[in-house]
Amino acid sequence: MKTIFRAAKAITPGPVQEVIDRGYTHALQLLPLRTALQIRYFKSYQRWPRLDQPVLFSEKCQALKLLRPNLAIYVDKVAVKAFVERRIGTQRVIPTLFAGPQLPPRAERNWPLPYVIKTNHGSGGNIFVREPPDWDTIEVRLNEMLACDFSAISGETFYGTINRQVLVEPFIAEGPDLPLDYKIFVCGGEPQFIQVDTDREHAHKRVFFDRDWNRLPIRLGYPDDPRPITRPINLEHMLELARKLAHGFGFVRVDFYEVQGRVLFGEMTFTPESGLMRFEPSSVDEDLGRLWPWPPTFPDPQGL
């Protein structure tokens, strides 16, 4: 099957490949969730996932999707702010300039530059506004983002229950470039390692560190960043905040930024890269799978 997928990409140029990819995604949406998850997993790993008794991290990501947990309040970029405020404080939350089902009338879009426009239910696709905006172009792109059903694309059904909104936040950085994105993998309440994403806007790279800031020989999807990455000033505090936010969850990846000496919350993710991007070496998939308690656990929403 892997050979078929590679051959299709080899003989089809970009626009045609896009049509094939859309057709493939649409076809999977017509299948039962379990079958679609199996096919997606096979396409990435050339083996079938053990959904009933998952062992690997990638398998547990797929099995979690099949359980259809109610995680909307944690993955909704608007709703999660209240949860974060309760657990680690208001000062860790990026302020909201606007949130609503659509952008307000143009006359009311007077937010101070620079700022970021995003949707609360999506992944990536943020619109960075550093100069007076071209609203015609932005509105077209934003409507496409609002129409996109990420739960159908990836099988992550908990994204499908989110009431879709537009979210506008101030651009947080110490210069024109995006800040480093620190993504902490937390299993059983304890941080295991830190994924650092660099140059995310133009030449996305990625590097991994342990809790003592030793570089790890791990790759996941993007090229390695060979440059020295300075240890965050607040690394220990960042790890402790990750523990607090992850309390009660069997596994969650907690993302932070460090800007002007302050730690700011980014997002929480329960199936990083949808569990379909392969770790190198593959032993990381085994190690994280062993550390992720199963069946999965979640905190009681009434006790948050």
PDB file of C-alpha atoms in Angstrom:
ATOM      1  CA  MET A   1       0.000   0.000   0.000  1.00  0.00           C
ATOM      2  CA  LYS A   2       2.887   2.380   0.741  1.00  0.00           C
ATOM      3  CA  THR A   3       4.146   1.851  -2.815  1.00  0.00           C
ATOM      4  CA  ILE A   4       0.756   2.862  -4.211  1.00  0.00           C
ATOM      5  CA  PHE A   5       0.710   6.117  -2.225  1.00  0.00           C
ATOM      6  CA  ARG A   6       4.263   6.981  -3.299  1.00  0.00           C
ATOM      7  CA  ALA A   7       3.550   6.177  -6.921  1.00  0.00           C
ATOM      8  CA  ALA A   8       0.470   8.391  -6.935  1.00  0.00           C
ATOM      9  CA  LYS A   9       2.512  11.325  -5.643  1.00  0.00           C
ATOM     10  CA  ALA A  10       5.320  10.678  -8.111  1.00  0.00           C
ATOM     11  CA  ILE A  11       3.108  10.885 -11.195  1.00  0.00           C
ATOM     12  CA  THR A  12       0.858  13.763 -10.175  1.00  0.00           C
ATOM     13  CA  PRO A  13       1.862  17.443 -10.079  1.00  0.00           C
ATOM     14  CA  GLY A  14       0.812  19.763  -7.274  1.00  0.00           C
ATOM     15  CA  PRO A  15      -2.741  20.804  -8.254  1.00  0.00           C
ATOM     16  CA  VAL A  16      -3.691  17.271  -9.294  1.00  0.00           C
ATOM     17  CA  GLN A  17      -2.218  15.862  -6.110  1.00  0.00           C
ATOM     18  CA  GLU A  18      -4.311  18.307  -4.096  1.00  0.00           C
ATOM     19  CA  VAL A  19      -7.456  16.960  -5.772  1.00  0.00           C
ATOM     20  CA  ILE A  20      -6.375  13.389  -5.005  1.00  0.00           C
ATOM     21  CA  ASP A  21      -5.643  14.295  -1.372  1.00  0.00           C
ATOM     22  CA  ARG A  22      -9.059  15.928  -0.984  1.00  0.00           C
ATOM     23  CA  GLY A  23     -10.721  12.891  -2.526  1.00  0.00           C
ATOM     24  CA  TYR A  24      -8.794  10.584  -0.193  1.00  0.00           C
ATOM     25  CA  THR A  25      -9.805  12.635   2.854  1.00  0.00           C
ATOM     26  CA  HIS A  26     -13.440  12.784   1.742  1.00  0.00           C
ATOM     27  CA  ALA A  27     -13.527   9.025   1.172  1.00  0.00           C
ATOM     28  CA  LEU A  28     -12.214   8.381   4.680  1.00  0.00           C
ATOM     29  CA  GLN A  29     -14.928  10.604   6.140  1.00  0.00           C
ATOM     30  CA  LEU A  30     -17.550   8.258   4.666  1.00  0.00           C
ATOM     31  CA  LEU A  31     -16.109   5.261   6.493  1.00  0.00           C
ATOM     32  CA  PRO A  32     -16.716   4.215  10.110  1.00  0.00           C
ATOM     33  CA  LEU A  33     -14.268   5.994  12.387  1.00  0.00           C
ATOM     34  CA  ARG A  34     -12.451   2.785  13.335  1.00  0.00           C
ATOM     35  CA  THR A  35     -11.844   1.836   9.714  1.00  0.00           C
ATOM     36  CA  ALA A  36     -10.696   5.341   8.794  1.00  0.00           C
ATOM     37  CA  LEU A  37      -8.235   5.387  11.718  1.00  0.00           C
ATOM     38  CA  GLN A  38      -6.812   2.044  10.647  1.00  0.00           C
ATOM     39  CA  ILE A  39      -6.281   3.219   7.069  1.00  0.00           C
ATOM     40  CA  ARG A  40      -4.683   6.513   8.117  1.00  0.00           C
ATOM     41  CA  TYR A  41      -2.369   4.668  10.484  1.00  0.00           C
ATOM     42  CA  PHE A  42      -1.392   2.089   7.871  1.00  0.00           C
ATOM     43  CA  LYS A  43      -0.586   4.874   5.415  1.00  0.00           C
ATOM     44  CA  SER A  44       1.865   6.387   7.924  1.00  0.00           C
ATOM     45  CA  TYR A  45       3.372   3.266   9.497  1.00  0.00           C
ATOM     46  CA  GLN A  46       2.757   0.398   7.030  1.00  0.00           C
ATOM     47  CA  ARG A  47       1.213  -1.672   9.806  1.00  0.00           C
ATOM     48  CA  TRP A  48      -2.215  -1.927  11.398  1.00  0.00           C
ATOM     49  CA  PRO A  49      -2.745  -0.287  14.798  1.00  0.00           C
ATOM     50  CA  ARG A  50      -3.710  -2.272  17.888  1.00  0.00           C
ATOM     51  CA  LEU A  51      -6.748  -0.180  18.757  1.00  0.00           C
ATOM     52  CA  ASP A  52      -8.202  -2.470  21.435  1.00  0.00           C
ATOM     53  CA  GLN A  53      -4.931  -2.988  23.290  1.00  0.00           C
ATOM     54  CA  PRO A  54      -2.664  -0.138  22.177  1.00  0.00           C
ATOM     55  CA  VAL A  55       0.996  -0.264  23.157  1.00  0.00           C
ATOM     56  CA  LEU A  56       2.800   2.407  21.160  1.00  0.00           C
ATOM     57  CA  PHE A  57       2.261   6.128  21.642  1.00  0.00           C
ATOM     58  CA  SER A  58       1.004   6.410  18.062  1.00  0.00           C
ATOM     59  CA  GLU A  59      -1.471   3.583  18.674  1.00  0.00           C
ATOM     60  CA  LYS A  60      -2.750   5.169  21.868  1.00  0.00           C
ATOM     61  CA  CYS A  61      -3.365   8.425  19.973  1.00  0.00           C
ATOM     62  CA  GLN A  62      -5.619   6.521  17.553  1.00  0.00           C
ATOM     63  CA  ALA A  63      -7.332   4.560  20.334  1.00  0.00           C
ATOM     64  CA  LEU A  64      -8.010   7.823  22.164  1.00  0.00           C
ATOM     65  CA  LYS A  65      -9.782   9.173  19.080  1.00  0.00           C
ATOM     66  CA  LEU A  66     -11.901   6.037  18.989  1.00  0.00           C
ATOM     67  CA  LEU A  67     -12.985   6.607  22.595  1.00  0.00           C
ATOM     68  CA  ARG A  68     -14.358  10.045  21.579  1.00  0.00           C
ATOM     69  CA  PRO A  69     -13.473  11.743  24.893  1.00  0.00           C
ATOM     70  CA  ASN A  70     -15.046  15.094  25.676  1.00  0.00           C
ATOM     71  CA  LEU A  71     -11.952  17.291  25.495  1.00  0.00           C
ATOM     72  CA  ALA A  72     -13.466  20.335  23.811  1.00  0.00           C
ATOM     73  CA  ILE A  73     -12.915  22.700  26.754  1.00  0.00           C
ATOM     74  CA  TYR A  74      -9.188  21.913  26.681  1.00  0.00           C
ATOM     75  CA  VAL A  75      -8.546  22.130  22.927  1.00  0.00           C
ATOM     76  CA  ASP A  76     -10.849  25.107  22.295  1.00  0.00           C
ATOM     77  CA  LYS A  77      -8.386  28.021  22.183  1.00  0.00           C
ATOM     78  CA  VAL A  78     -11.002  30.345  23.722  1.00  0.00           C
ATOM     79  CA  ALA A  79     -12.552  28.063  26.351  1.00  0.00           C
ATOM     80  CA  VAL A  80      -9.224  26.675  27.588  1.00  0.00           C
ATOM     81  CA  LYS A  81      -8.192  30.099  28.888  1.00  0.00           C
ATOM     82  CA  ALA A  82     -10.596  29.838  31.832  1.00  0.00           C
ATOM     83  CA  PHE A  83      -9.179  26.404  32.708  1.00  0.00           C
ATOM     84  CA  VAL A  84      -5.606  27.709  32.546  1.00  0.00           C
ATOM     85  CA  GLU A  85      -6.449  30.748  34.670  1.00  0.00           C
ATOM     86  CA  ARG A  86      -7.890  28.507  37.389  1.00  0.00           C
ATOM     87  CA  ARG A  87      -4.903  26.178  37.427  1.00  0.00           C
ATOM     88  CA  ILE A  88      -1.887  28.433  36.947  1.00  0.00           C
ATOM     89  CA  GLY A  89      -3.135  32.028  37.013  1.00  0.00           C
ATOM     90  CA  THR A  90      -4.355  34.792  34.750  1.00  0.00           C
ATOM     91  CA  GLN A  91      -0.837  36.133  34.166  1.00  0.00           C
ATOM     92  CA  ARG A  92       0.013  33.040  32.076  1.00  0.00           C
ATOM     93  CA  VAL A  93      -2.801  33.602  29.570  1.00  0.00           C
ATOM     94  CA  ILE A  94      -2.332  35.653  26.398  1.00  0.00           C
ATOM     95  CA  PRO A  95      -4.968  38.437  26.455  1.00  0.00           C
ATOM     96  CA  THR A  96      -7.979  38.219  24.157  1.00  0.00           C
ATOM     97  CA  LEU A  97      -8.550  41.252  21.941  1.00  0.00           C
ATOM     98  CA  PHE A  98     -11.667  39.752  20.375  1.00  0.00           C
ATOM     99  CA  ALA A  99     -13.566  36.458  20.258  1.00  0.00           C
ATOM    100  CA  GLY A 100     -16.761  35.767  18.333  1.00  0.00           C
ATOM    101  CA  PRO A 101     -18.331  33.671  15.576  1.00  0.00           C
ATOM    102  CA  GLN A 102     -17.207  36.186  12.927  1.00  0.00           C
ATOM    103  CA  LEU A 103     -14.975  39.224  12.795  1.00  0.00           C
ATOM    104  CA  PRO A 104     -16.728  42.388  13.987  1.00  0.00           C
ATOM    105  CA  PRO A 105     -17.592  45.152  11.487  1.00  0.00           C
ATOM    106  CA  ARG A 106     -14.477  46.647   9.909  1.00  0.00           C
ATOM    107  CA  ALA A 107     -14.928  49.940  11.730  1.00  0.00           C
ATOM    108  CA  GLU A 108     -14.510  48.076  15.024  1.00  0.00           C
ATOM    109  CA  ARG A 109     -11.300  46.251  14.061  1.00  0.00           C
ATOM    110  CA  ASN A 110      -9.078  48.836  15.651  1.00  0.00           C
ATOM    111  CA  TRP A 111      -6.771  46.496  17.571  1.00  0.00           C
ATOM    112  CA  PRO A 112      -3.221  47.754  18.112  1.00  0.00           C
ATOM    113  CA  LEU A 113      -0.667  46.328  15.693  1.00  0.00           C
ATOM    114  CA  PRO A 114       0.762  43.738  15.602  1.00  0.00           C
ATOM    115  CA  TYR A 115      -1.822  41.047  16.350  1.00  0.00           C
ATOM    116  CA  VAL A 116      -2.776  37.502  15.411  1.00  0.00           C
ATOM    117  CA  ILE A 117      -6.057  36.241  13.979  1.00  0.00           C
ATOM    118  CA  LYS A 118      -6.828  32.551  14.449  1.00  0.00           C
ATOM    119  CA  THR A 119      -9.728  30.162  14.871  1.00  0.00           C
ATOM    120  CA  ASN A 120     -10.420  28.435  18.160  1.00  0.00           C
ATOM    121  CA  HIS A 121     -10.911  24.961  16.651  1.00  0.00           C
ATOM    122  CA  GLY A 122      -8.004  24.672  14.242  1.00  0.00           C
ATOM    123  CA  SER A 123      -4.349  23.783  14.048  1.00  0.00           C
ATOM    124  CA  GLY A 124      -1.904  26.224  12.483  1.00  0.00           C
ATOM    125  CA  GLY A 125      -3.070  28.665   9.831  1.00  0.00           C
ATOM    126  CA  ASN A 126      -2.725  31.720  12.059  1.00  0.00           C
ATOM    127  CA  ILE A 127      -2.821  35.108  10.345  1.00  0.00           C
ATOM    128  CA  PHE A 128      -0.104  37.453  11.581  1.00  0.00           C
ATOM    129  CA  VAL A 129      -1.017  41.106  11.085  1.00  0.00           C
ATOM    130  CA  ARG A 130       1.993  43.406  11.389  1.00  0.00           C
ATOM    131  CA  GLU A 131       0.842  46.278   9.167  1.00  0.00           C
ATOM    132  CA  PRO A 132      -2.514  47.757   8.082  1.00  0.00           C
ATOM    133  CA  PRO A 133      -4.401  44.672   6.874  1.00  0.00           C
ATOM    134  CA  ASP A 134      -5.918  43.702   3.531  1.00  0.00           C
ATOM    135  CA  TRP A 135      -9.317  42.736   4.924  1.00  0.00           C
ATOM    136  CA  ASP A 136     -10.642  41.317   1.636  1.00  0.00           C
ATOM    137  CA  THR A 137      -7.849  38.737   1.559  1.00  0.00           C
ATOM    138  CA  ILE A 138      -7.983  38.023   5.288  1.00  0.00           C
ATOM    139  CA  GLU A 139     -11.748  37.485   5.288  1.00  0.00           C
ATOM    140  CA  VAL A 140     -11.534  34.935   2.469  1.00  0.00           C
ATOM    141  CA  ARG A 141      -8.798  33.020   4.251  1.00  0.00           C
ATOM    142  CA  LEU A 142     -10.541  33.208   7.606  1.00  0.00           C
ATOM    143  CA  ASN A 143     -13.821  31.892   6.181  1.00  0.00           C
ATOM    144  CA  GLU A 144     -11.896  28.937   4.740  1.00  0.00           C
ATOM    145  CA  MET A 145     -10.380  28.303   8.156  1.00  0.00           C
ATOM    146  CA  LEU A 146     -13.780  28.458   9.884  1.00  0.00           C
ATOM    147  CA  ALA A 147     -15.253  26.046   7.344  1.00  0.00           C
ATOM    148  CA  CYS A 148     -12.500  23.471   7.851  1.00  0.00           C
ATOM    149  CA  ASP A 149     -13.568  20.469   9.951  1.00  0.00           C
ATOM    150  CA  PHE A 150     -10.357  19.249  11.544  1.00  0.00           C
ATOM    151  CA  SER A 151     -12.185  16.445  13.327  1.00  0.00           C
ATOM    152  CA  ALA A 152     -13.197  14.948   9.976  1.00  0.00           C
ATOM    153  CA  ILE A 153      -9.723  15.304   8.506  1.00  0.00           C
ATOM    154  CA  SER A 154      -7.870  13.637  11.374  1.00  0.00           C
ATOM    155  CA  GLY A 155     -10.506  11.640  13.228  1.00  0.00           C
ATOM    156  CA  GLU A 156      -9.976  13.805  16.341  1.00  0.00           C
ATOM    157  CA  THR A 157     -13.689  14.013  17.109  1.00  0.00           C
ATOM    158  CA  PHE A 158     -13.207  16.239  20.164  1.00  0.00           C
ATOM    159  CA  TYR A 159     -12.408  19.140  17.818  1.00  0.00           C
ATOM    160  CA  GLY A 160     -15.746  18.650  16.078  1.00  0.00           C
ATOM    161  CA  THR A 161     -17.802  19.610  19.135  1.00  0.00           C
ATOM    162  CA  ILE A 162     -16.213  23.067  19.443  1.00  0.00           C
ATOM    163  CA  ASN A 163     -18.428  26.054  18.644  1.00  0.00           C
ATOM    164  CA  ARG A 164     -16.190  27.703  16.071  1.00  0.00           C
ATOM    165  CA  GLN A 165     -15.007  31.228  16.761  1.00  0.00           C
ATOM    166  CA  VAL A 166     -12.552  33.834  15.544  1.00  0.00           C
ATOM    167  CA  LEU A 167      -9.917  34.712  18.130  1.00  0.00           C
ATOM    168  CA  VAL A 168      -7.730  37.826  17.983  1.00  0.00           C
ATOM    169  CA  GLU A 169      -4.729  38.122  20.288  1.00  0.00           C
ATOM    170  CA  PRO A 170      -1.755  40.496  20.527  1.00  0.00           C
ATOM    171  CA  PHE A 171       1.361  39.321  18.712  1.00  0.00           C
ATOM    172  CA  ILE A 172       3.698  38.147  21.455  1.00  0.00           C
ATOM    173  CA  ALA A 173       7.372  38.381  20.588  1.00  0.00           C
ATOM    174  CA  GLU A 174      10.457  40.437  21.314  1.00  0.00           C
ATOM    175  CA  GLY A 175      10.948  41.229  17.629  1.00  0.00           C
ATOM    176  CA  PRO A 176       9.355  40.564  14.239  1.00  0.00           C
ATOM    177  CA  ASP A 177       9.871  36.782  14.353  1.00  0.00           C
ATOM    178  CA  LEU A 178       7.652  34.278  16.116  1.00  0.00           C
ATOM    179  CA  PRO A 179       8.868  33.254  19.573  1.00  0.00           C
ATOM    180  CA  LEU A 180      10.220  29.774  20.222  1.00  0.00           C
ATOM    181  CA  ASP A 181       7.449  27.288  20.948  1.00  0.00           C
ATOM    182  CA  TYR A 182       8.215  24.988  23.903  1.00  0.00           C
ATOM    183  CA  LYS A 183       6.077  21.838  23.765  1.00  0.00           C
ATOM    184  CA  ILE A 184       6.295  19.666  26.865  1.00  0.00           C
ATOM    185  CA  PHE A 185       5.242  16.012  26.617  1.00  0.00           C
ATOM    186  CA  VAL A 186       3.693  15.035  29.962  1.00  0.00           C
ATOM    187  CA  CYS A 187       2.927  11.364  30.727  1.00  0.00           C
ATOM    188  CA  GLY A 188       1.376  10.293  34.016  1.00  0.00           C
ATOM    189  CA  GLY A 189       1.733  13.853  35.318  1.00  0.00           C
ATOM    190  CA  GLU A 190       5.491  14.067  34.742  1.00  0.00           C
ATOM    191  CA  PRO A 191       7.257  15.963  31.913  1.00  0.00           C
ATOM    192  CA  GLN A 192       9.290  13.586  29.757  1.00  0.00           C
ATOM    193  CA  PHE A 193      10.970  15.846  27.211  1.00  0.00           C
ATOM    194  CA  ILE A 194      10.602  19.218  25.503  1.00  0.00           C
ATOM    195  CA  GLN A 195      10.055  19.773  21.797  1.00  0.00           C
ATOM    196  CA  VAL A 196      11.200  23.213  20.627  1.00  0.00           C
ATOM    197  CA  ASP A 197       9.859  24.544  17.342  1.00  0.00           C
ATOM    198  CA  THR A 198      11.873  27.305  15.678  1.00  0.00           C
ATOM    199  CA  ASP A 199      11.452  29.508  12.575  1.00  0.00           C
ATOM    200  CA  ARG A 200       7.811  28.434  12.432  1.00  0.00           C
ATOM    201  CA  GLU A 201       6.694  31.080   9.979  1.00  0.00           C
ATOM    202  CA  HIS A 202       9.194  30.591   7.162  1.00  0.00           C
ATOM    203  CA  ALA A 203      11.525  27.594   7.633  1.00  0.00           C
ATOM    204  CA  HIS A 204      10.032  25.424  10.358  1.00  0.00           C
ATOM    205  CA  LYS A 205      12.602  23.403  12.300  1.00  0.00           C
ATOM    206  CA  ARG A 206      12.419  21.311  15.441  1.00  0.00           C
ATOM    207  CA  VAL A 207      14.744  20.106  18.200  1.00  0.00           C
ATOM    208  CA  PHE A 208      14.258  18.085  21.397  1.00  0.00           C
ATOM    209  CA  PHE A 209      15.690  18.417  24.913  1.00  0.00           C
ATOM    210  CA  ASP A 210      15.421  16.515  28.156  1.00  0.00           C
ATOM    211  CA  ARG A 211      14.349  18.205  31.390  1.00  0.00           C
ATOM    212  CA  ASP A 212      17.949  19.267  32.107  1.00  0.00           C
ATOM    213  CA  TRP A 213      18.225  20.898  28.681  1.00  0.00           C
ATOM    214  CA  ASN A 214      20.435  18.266  27.109  1.00  0.00           C
ATOM    215  CA  ARG A 215      19.778  17.937  23.380  1.00  0.00           C
ATOM    216  CA  LEU A 216      18.162  14.632  22.425  1.00  0.00           C
ATOM    217  CA  PRO A 217      18.718  12.738  19.140  1.00  0.00           C
ATOM    218  CA  ILE A 218      15.013  12.846  18.231  1.00  0.00           C
ATOM    219  CA  ARG A 219      13.322  14.031  15.060  1.00  0.00           C
ATOM    220  CA  LEU A 220       9.644  14.446  14.310  1.00  0.00           C
ATOM    221  CA  GLY A 221       8.599  15.567  10.874  1.00  0.00           C
ATOM    222  CA  TYR A 222      10.620  18.762  10.488  1.00  0.00           C
ATOM    223  CA  PRO A 223      14.366  19.299   9.967  1.00  0.00           C
ATOM    224  CA  ASP A 224      16.598  19.484  12.993  1.00  0.00           C
ATOM    225  CA  ASP A 225      17.781  22.944  14.026  1.00  0.00           C
ATOM    226  CA  PRO A 226      21.587  22.689  14.348  1.00  0.00           C
ATOM    227  CA  ARG A 227      21.974  26.056  16.075  1.00  0.00           C
ATOM    228  CA  PRO A 228      22.487  26.278  19.829  1.00  0.00           C
ATOM    229  CA  ILE A 229      19.132  26.818  21.548  1.00  0.00           C
ATOM    230  CA  THR A 230      19.472  28.784  24.761  1.00  0.00           C
ATOM    231  CA  ARG A 231      17.975  27.215  27.846  1.00  0.00           C
ATOM    232  CA  PRO A 232      14.794  29.096  28.841  1.00  0.00           C
ATOM    233  CA  ILE A 233      15.309  31.349  31.833  1.00  0.00           C
ATOM    234  CA  ASN A 234      12.176  29.894  33.434  1.00  0.00           C
ATOM    235  CA  LEU A 235      12.662  26.249  32.423  1.00  0.00           C
ATOM    236  CA  GLU A 236      12.035  24.788  35.895  1.00  0.00           C
ATOM    237  CA  HIS A 237       8.982  26.981  36.370  1.00  0.00           C
ATOM    238  CA  MET A 238       7.721  26.019  32.926  1.00  0.00           C
ATOM    239  CA  LEU A 239       8.006  22.323  33.814  1.00  0.00           C
ATOM    240  CA  GLU A 240       6.132  22.902  37.075  1.00  0.00           C
ATOM    241  CA  LEU A 241       3.352  24.764  35.250  1.00  0.00           C
ATOM    242  CA  ALA A 242       3.123  21.852  32.817  1.00  0.00           C
ATOM    243  CA  ARG A 243       2.698  19.454  35.749  1.00  0.00           C
ATOM    244  CA  LYS A 244      -0.122  21.571  37.164  1.00  0.00           C
ATOM    245  CA  LEU A 245      -1.979  21.798  33.860  1.00  0.00           C
ATOM    246  CA  ALA A 246      -1.464  18.088  33.145  1.00  0.00           C
ATOM    247  CA  HIS A 247      -2.678  16.917  36.557  1.00  0.00           C
ATOM    248  CA  GLY A 248      -5.335  14.249  36.078  1.00  0.00           C
ATOM    249  CA  PHE A 249      -4.516  13.544  32.432  1.00  0.00           C
ATOM    250  CA  GLY A 250      -2.775  10.331  31.429  1.00  0.00           C
ATOM    251  CA  PHE A 251      -1.061  12.201  28.635  1.00  0.00           C
ATOM    252  CA  VAL A 252      -1.093  15.759  27.315  1.00  0.00           C
ATOM    253  CA  ARG A 253       1.378  17.985  25.516  1.00  0.00           C
ATOM    254  CA  VAL A 254       1.451  21.457  27.075  1.00  0.00           C
ATOM    255  CA  ASP A 255       2.855  24.348  25.034  1.00  0.00           C
ATOM    256  CA  PHE A 256       4.416  27.552  26.327  1.00  0.00           C
ATOM    257  CA  TYR A 257       6.227  30.654  25.120  1.00  0.00           C
ATOM    258  CA  GLU A 258       8.836  32.639  27.028  1.00  0.00           C
ATOM    259  CA  VAL A 259       8.635  36.328  26.132  1.00  0.00           C
ATOM    260  CA  GLN A 260      10.493  39.076  27.988  1.00  0.00           C
ATOM    261  CA  GLY A 261      11.145  36.707  30.871  1.00  0.00           C
ATOM    262  CA  ARG A 262       7.469  35.709  31.176  1.00  0.00           C
ATOM    263  CA  VAL A 263       6.020  32.243  30.610  1.00  0.00           C
ATOM    264  CA  LEU A 264       2.819  32.305  28.564  1.00  0.00           C
ATOM    265  CA  PHE A 265       0.491  29.407  27.834  1.00  0.00           C
ATOM    266  CA  GLY A 266       0.080  28.312  24.213  1.00  0.00           C
ATOM    267  CA  GLU A 267      -2.227  25.302  23.974  1.00  0.00           C
ATOM    268  CA  MET A 268      -2.900  21.733  25.103  1.00  0.00           C
ATOM    269  CA  THR A 269      -2.747  18.824  22.666  1.00  0.00           C
ATOM    270  CA  PHE A 270      -3.793  15.228  23.288  1.00  0.00           C
ATOM    271  CA  THR A 271      -2.834  13.674  19.954  1.00  0.00           C
ATOM    272  CA  PRO A 272       0.284  15.537  18.711  1.00  0.00           C
ATOM    273  CA  GLU A 273       0.565  15.494  14.914  1.00  0.00           C
ATOM    274  CA  SER A 274      -2.593  13.347  15.122  1.00  0.00           C
ATOM    275  CA  GLY A 275      -0.287  10.505  16.192  1.00  0.00           C
ATOM    276  CA  LEU A 276       0.571   9.956  12.529  1.00  0.00           C
ATOM    277  CA  MET A 277       3.977  11.622  12.222  1.00  0.00           C
ATOM    278  CA  ARG A 278       6.777   9.167  12.862  1.00  0.00           C
ATOM    279  CA  PHE A 279       9.359   9.694  15.579  1.00  0.00           C
ATOM    280  CA  GLU A 280      12.981   9.022  14.710  1.00  0.00           C
ATOM    281  CA  PRO A 281      14.177   6.801  16.264  1.00  0.00           C
ATOM    282  CA  SER A 282      11.063   4.646  16.489  1.00  0.00           C
ATOM    283  CA  SER A 283      12.000   3.702  20.061  1.00  0.00           C
ATOM    284  CA  VAL A 284      10.512   7.062  21.143  1.00  0.00           C
ATOM    285  CA  ASP A 285       7.104   5.746  20.052  1.00  0.00           C
ATOM    286  CA  GLU A 286       7.664   2.742  22.305  1.00  0.00           C
ATOM    287  CA  ASP A 287       8.981   4.751  25.250  1.00  0.00           C
ATOM    288  CA  LEU A 288       6.123   7.270  25.257  1.00  0.00           C
ATOM    289  CA  GLY A 289       3.615   4.471  24.838  1.00  0.00           C
ATOM    290  CA  ARG A 290       4.985   2.717  27.904  1.00  0.00           C
ATOM    291  CA  LEU A 291       4.862   5.925  29.956  1.00  0.00           C
ATOM    292  CA  TRP A 292       1.272   6.826  28.964  1.00  0.00           C
ATOM    293  CA  PRO A 293      -1.037   5.141  31.523  1.00  0.00           C
ATOM    294  CA  TRP A 294      -3.809   3.193  29.828  1.00  0.00           C
ATOM    295  CA  PRO A 295      -6.820   3.271  29.861  1.00  0.00           C
ATOM    296  CA  PRO A 296      -6.543   7.068  29.611  1.00  0.00           C
ATOM    297  CA  THR A 297      -7.473   9.272  32.534  1.00  0.00           C
ATOM    298  CA  PHE A 298      -8.980  12.765  32.605  1.00  0.00           C
ATOM    299  CA  PRO A 299      -9.738  15.144  35.467  1.00  0.00           C
ATOM    300  CA  ASP A 300     -13.280  15.587  36.699  1.00  0.00           C
ATOM    301  CA  PRO A 301     -14.567  18.768  34.990  1.00  0.00           C
ATOM    302  CA  GLN A 302     -16.598  19.556  38.108  1.00  0.00           C
ATOM    303  CA  GLY A 303     -13.434  19.640  40.193  1.00  0.00           C
ATOM    304  CA  LEU A 304     -11.360  21.930  37.995  1.00  0.00           C
TER     305      LEU A 304
END
